[in-house]
mmCIF file of C-alpha atoms in Angstrom:
data_model
loop_
_atom_site.group_PDB
_atom_site.id
_atom_site.type_symbol
_atom_site.label_atom_id
_atom_site.label_comp_id
_atom_site.label_asym_id
_atom_site.label_seq_id
_atom_site.Cartn_x
_atom_site.Cartn_y
_atom_site.Cartn_z
ATOM 1 C CA MET A 1500 -11.226 -8.064 26.599
ATOM 2 C CA ASN A 1501 -9.233 -5.538 27.534
ATOM 3 C CA THR A 1502 -9.029 -3.227 25.192
ATOM 4 C CA GLU A 1503 -5.357 -1.251 27.238
ATOM 5 C CA LYS A 1504 -4.204 -4.073 28.128
ATOM 6 C CA ILE A 1505 -3.990 -5.302 23.894
ATOM 7 C CA LEU A 1506 -3.009 -1.570 23.129
ATOM 8 C CA ALA A 1507 0.131 -2.073 25.779
ATOM 9 C CA SER A 1508 1.164 -5.144 24.578
ATOM 10 C CA PHE A 1509 1.416 -4.027 20.909
ATOM 11 C CA SER A 1510 2.877 -0.318 22.178
ATOM 12 C CA ILE A 1511 0.269 1.511 20.576
ATOM 13 C CA GLU A 1512 -0.843 4.161 22.832
ATOM 14 C CA VAL A 1513 -3.753 6.465 23.263
ATOM 15 C CA SER A 1514 -2.424 9.898 22.393
ATOM 16 C CA GLU A 1515 -3.625 12.534 24.872
ATOM 17 C CA LYS A 1516 -3.961 15.186 21.782
ATOM 18 C CA GLU A 1517 -6.961 15.068 19.112
ATOM 19 C CA GLY A 1518 -7.741 14.292 15.985
ATOM 20 C CA MET A 1519 -9.693 12.774 13.016
ATOM 21 C CA ALA A 1520 -11.053 10.178 14.874
ATOM 22 C CA TYR A 1521 -10.175 7.088 13.835
ATOM 23 C CA THR A 1522 -13.216 3.803 12.485
ATOM 24 C CA CYS A 1523 -11.331 0.533 12.902
ATOM 25 C CA ASP A 1524 -10.633 0.456 9.838
ATOM 26 C CA GLN A 1525 -8.679 3.171 9.214
ATOM 27 C CA MET A 1526 -6.841 2.531 12.416
ATOM 28 C CA LEU A 1527 -5.769 -1.405 11.025
ATOM 29 C CA ARG A 1528 -4.226 0.289 7.970
ATOM 30 C CA LEU A 1529 -2.678 2.711 9.642
ATOM 31 C CA PHE A 1530 -1.269 0.733 11.977
ATOM 32 C CA ILE A 1531 0.242 -1.633 9.773
ATOM 33 C CA ARG A 1532 1.717 1.593 7.649
ATOM 34 C CA ALA A 1533 2.919 2.509 11.327
ATOM 35 C CA LYS A 1534 4.728 -1.545 11.363
ATOM 36 C CA GLN A 1535 5.984 -0.814 7.880
ATOM 37 C CA LYS A 1536 8.153 2.245 9.008
ATOM 38 C CA GLY A 1537 9.134 0.961 12.683
ATOM 39 C CA GLU A 1538 6.997 4.164 13.660
ATOM 40 C CA LYS A 1539 4.890 3.413 16.946
ATOM 41 C CA PHE A 1540 1.316 4.450 16.441
ATOM 42 C CA PHE A 1541 -1.095 6.158 18.073
ATOM 43 C CA ILE A 1542 -5.051 7.028 18.740
ATOM 44 C CA PRO A 1543 -6.030 10.198 18.849
ATOM 45 C CA ALA A 1544 -7.866 10.735 22.245
ATOM 46 C CA ASN A 1545 -11.290 11.250 20.665
ATOM 47 C CA CYS A 1546 -11.754 8.043 18.418
ATOM 48 C CA GLN A 1547 -14.717 6.458 19.664
ATOM 49 C CA LYS A 1548 -14.548 3.674 22.552
ATOM 50 C CA ASP A 1549 -17.129 1.235 20.043
ATOM 51 C CA GLU A 1550 -14.261 1.596 16.803
ATOM 52 C CA VAL A 1551 -11.106 1.207 18.956
ATOM 53 C CA ASP A 1552 -12.452 -2.299 20.902
ATOM 54 C CA LYS A 1553 -12.933 -3.998 17.118
ATOM 55 C CA PHE A 1554 -9.341 -2.584 15.870
ATOM 56 C CA ALA A 1555 -8.083 -4.128 19.708
ATOM 57 C CA GLU A 1556 -9.861 -7.671 19.193
ATOM 58 C CA PHE A 1557 -8.460 -7.791 15.436
ATOM 59 C CA ILE A 1558 -4.816 -6.858 16.250
ATOM 60 C CA ASN A 1559 -5.446 -9.468 19.336
ATOM 61 C CA LYS A 1560 -7.414 -11.886 17.204
ATOM 62 C CA TYR A 1561 -3.858 -11.694 15.067
ATOM 63 C CA TYR A 1562 -1.351 -11.757 16.771
ATOM 64 C CA LYS A 1563 0.684 -13.212 14.887
ATOM 65 C CA ALA A 1564 0.804 -10.823 12.106
ATOM 66 C CA PHE A 1565 1.886 -8.192 13.957
ATOM 67 C CA THR A 1566 4.111 -9.320 16.458
ATOM 68 C CA GLY A 1567 7.402 -8.303 15.981
ATOM 69 C CA THR A 1568 6.874 -8.566 12.161
ATOM 70 C CA VAL A 1569 8.452 -5.851 10.069
ATOM 71 C CA LYS A 1570 8.064 -4.045 6.555
ATOM 72 C CA GLY A 1571 6.898 -6.521 3.658
ATOM 73 C CA LEU A 1572 6.254 -6.072 0.283
ATOM 74 C CA ASP A 1573 6.350 -2.905 -1.766
ATOM 75 C CA ASN A 1574 3.455 -3.070 -4.488
ATOM 76 C CA ASP A 1575 5.367 -4.138 -6.996
ATOM 77 C CA TRP A 1576 5.264 -7.840 -5.359
ATOM 78 C CA PHE A 1577 1.662 -7.192 -3.835
ATOM 79 C CA ALA A 1578 -1.078 -5.029 -4.681
ATOM 80 C CA GLY A 1579 -1.585 -4.436 -1.005
ATOM 81 C CA GLU A 1580 -0.366 -4.487 2.354
ATOM 82 C CA SER A 1581 1.688 -6.825 3.833
ATOM 83 C CA LEU A 1582 3.720 -7.543 7.086
ATOM 84 C CA MET A 1583 7.259 -10.048 7.026
ATOM 85 C CA SER A 1584 7.945 -12.014 10.007
ATOM 86 C CA PRO A 1585 11.219 -11.298 11.394
ATOM 87 C CA ASP A 1586 13.305 -13.801 10.168
ATOM 88 C CA LYS A 1587 11.981 -13.123 7.000
ATOM 89 C CA LYS A 1588 9.909 -16.976 6.227
ATOM 90 C CA GLU A 1589 6.531 -15.087 6.662
ATOM 91 C CA LEU A 1590 4.708 -13.541 4.815
ATOM 92 C CA PHE A 1591 1.286 -11.985 6.053
ATOM 93 C CA LEU A 1592 -0.841 -10.332 3.072
ATOM 94 C CA PHE A 1593 -3.933 -7.760 4.237
ATOM 95 C CA VAL A 1594 -6.307 -7.944 1.966
ATOM 96 C CA PHE A 1595 -9.245 -5.761 2.799
ATOM 97 C CA ALA A 1596 -11.074 -5.612 0.160
ATOM 98 C CA CYS A 1597 -12.164 -8.578 -1.755
ATOM 99 C CA ASP A 1598 -15.136 -10.592 -2.559
ATOM 100 C CA ASP A 1599 -14.709 -13.150 -5.741
ATOM 101 C CA THR A 1600 -10.999 -11.360 -6.962
ATOM 102 C CA PRO A 1601 -8.226 -13.544 -6.187
ATOM 103 C CA VAL A 1602 -5.065 -12.028 -4.464
ATOM 104 C CA MET A 1603 -2.378 -11.926 -6.008
ATOM 105 C CA VAL A 1604 1.700 -12.107 -4.905
ATOM 106 C CA LYS A 1605 4.521 -12.284 -8.032
ATOM 107 C CA GLY A 1606 8.363 -12.912 -8.083
ATOM 108 C CA ILE A 1607 9.001 -14.908 -4.782
ATOM 109 C CA LYS A 1608 11.757 -17.684 -5.928
ATOM 110 C CA ASN A 1609 11.890 -19.915 -2.466
ATOM 111 C CA LYS A 1610 9.629 -22.822 -2.387
ATOM 112 C CA LYS A 1611 6.471 -22.312 -0.532
ATOM 113 C CA LYS A 1612 5.993 -24.266 2.776
ATOM 114 C CA ASP A 1613 2.178 -23.344 3.677
ATOM 115 C CA ILE A 1614 -0.213 -20.717 2.792
ATOM 116 C CA SER A 1615 -3.313 -20.716 5.036
ATOM 117 C CA LEU A 1616 -5.538 -17.745 6.652
ATOM 118 C CA LEU A 1617 -4.777 -16.988 9.501
ATOM 119 C CA PRO A 1618 -5.893 -17.431 12.682
ATOM 120 C CA ASP A 1619 -6.642 -20.139 11.733
ATOM 121 C CA GLY A 1620 -4.782 -22.110 9.491
ATOM 122 C CA ARG A 1621 -7.697 -22.778 7.100
ATOM 123 C CA SER A 1622 -5.582 -23.652 2.936
ATOM 124 C CA VAL A 1623 -6.260 -20.920 0.674
ATOM 125 C CA ALA A 1624 -6.929 -22.782 -2.835
ATOM 126 C CA LEU A 1625 -4.278 -21.762 -5.097
ATOM 127 C CA GLY A 1626 -2.971 -21.196 -8.518
ATOM 128 C CA SER A 1627 -0.531 -19.727 -10.262
ATOM 129 C CA SER A 1628 1.207 -18.357 -13.672
ATOM 130 C CA LEU A 1629 4.671 -18.930 -15.373
ATOM 131 C CA GLY A 1630 7.214 -16.183 -15.245
ATOM 132 C CA LEU A 1631 8.599 -14.683 -18.577
ATOM 133 C CA GLY A 1632 12.916 -15.239 -19.072
ATOM 134 C CA GLU A 1633 14.105 -16.845 -16.209
ATOM 135 C CA GLY A 1634 11.310 -14.838 -13.634
ATOM 136 C CA PRO A 1635 9.399 -17.292 -11.259
ATOM 137 C CA GLY A 1636 5.421 -16.922 -11.832
ATOM 138 C CA SER A 1637 2.541 -15.388 -10.360
ATOM 139 C CA LEU A 1638 1.000 -17.157 -6.540
ATOM 140 C CA TRP A 1639 -2.525 -16.440 -7.470
ATOM 141 C CA MET A 1640 -4.884 -17.119 -4.402
ATOM 142 C CA PHE A 1641 -8.234 -17.980 -4.364
ATOM 143 C CA LEU A 1642 -10.350 -16.715 -1.560
ATOM 144 C CA LYS A 1643 -14.741 -18.191 -1.619
ATOM 145 C CA LYS A 1644 -16.552 -15.028 1.135
ATOM 146 C CA SER A 1645 -17.414 -17.977 3.473
ATOM 147 C CA GLU A 1646 -13.671 -16.939 4.480
ATOM 148 C CA LEU A 1647 -13.775 -13.806 4.231
ATOM 149 C CA ASP A 1648 -12.891 -11.533 7.247
ATOM 150 C CA PRO A 1649 -15.281 -8.814 7.137
ATOM 151 C CA LEU A 1650 -12.384 -5.887 8.631
ATOM 152 C CA CYS A 1651 -9.325 -7.783 6.566
ATOM 153 C CA THR A 1652 -8.892 -10.774 5.396
ATOM 154 C CA VAL A 1653 -5.218 -12.279 6.759
ATOM 155 C CA ILE A 1654 -2.944 -14.710 4.373
ATOM 156 C CA SER A 1655 0.017 -16.322 6.040
ATOM 157 C CA ILE A 1656 2.729 -16.918 3.548
ATOM 158 C CA LYS A 1657 5.763 -19.508 5.025
ATOM 159 C CA CYS A 1658 8.830 -20.692 3.333
ATOM 160 C CA SER A 1659 11.393 -22.635 4.928
ATOM 161 C CA ASP A 1660 14.066 -19.413 4.043
ATOM 162 C CA ALA A 1661 13.798 -16.662 4.490
ATOM 163 C CA ILE A 1662 11.869 -15.258 1.356
ATOM 164 C CA GLU A 1663 13.824 -14.061 -1.730
ATOM 165 C CA LEU A 1664 12.471 -11.655 -4.130
ATOM 166 C CA TYR A 1665 12.942 -12.312 -7.847
ATOM 167 C CA LYS A 1666 15.175 -8.666 -9.255
ATOM 168 C CA GLY A 1667 16.712 -9.887 -12.437
ATOM 169 C CA THR A 1668 15.003 -9.373 -16.128
ATOM 170 C CA GLY A 1669 11.521 -10.813 -17.539
ATOM 171 C CA ALA A 1670 7.961 -10.379 -15.689
ATOM 172 C CA PRO A 1671 5.499 -12.441 -13.852
ATOM 173 C CA ILE A 1672 2.295 -13.004 -16.464
ATOM 174 C CA THR A 1673 -0.101 -11.375 -14.049
ATOM 175 C CA GLN A 1674 -3.486 -11.483 -16.625
ATOM 176 C CA ASN A 1675 -3.930 -13.627 -19.235
#
């Protein structure tokens, strides 16, 4: 693996300045937030090489979720980090600390074509709950421990049209 080449392909640079020495997990979170804001991400010069290598390996493995993607959902819709394809037809959810707790996203009006785990496209076990009023309900994704990436699990939600979020009255039922 050529870390420098991978970082360059995602427009990530190692800064000449020293700063906080990030772990791979911290770099990933900061990189996603930079992409959400449309900003460039710089890695401080004093980060440990093995952490930078792990980070580069992760973004290379999950390249689809980082290539050309833009800001995803606000925390009103998903309690975590997300990015969206430029055509807004695919949503990428980043799940950092997950055990047996289901992952929930709410308010997506579109019919979902495919919901799978990256990088290999394995299907995700799904459930849903009804909305209150005219709003769409919540979509629940149930992940098995064996399916989880130890650093961050990435879920892809594909729709046939640009993802539309419900912004009317009523709300999805998020707890029973």
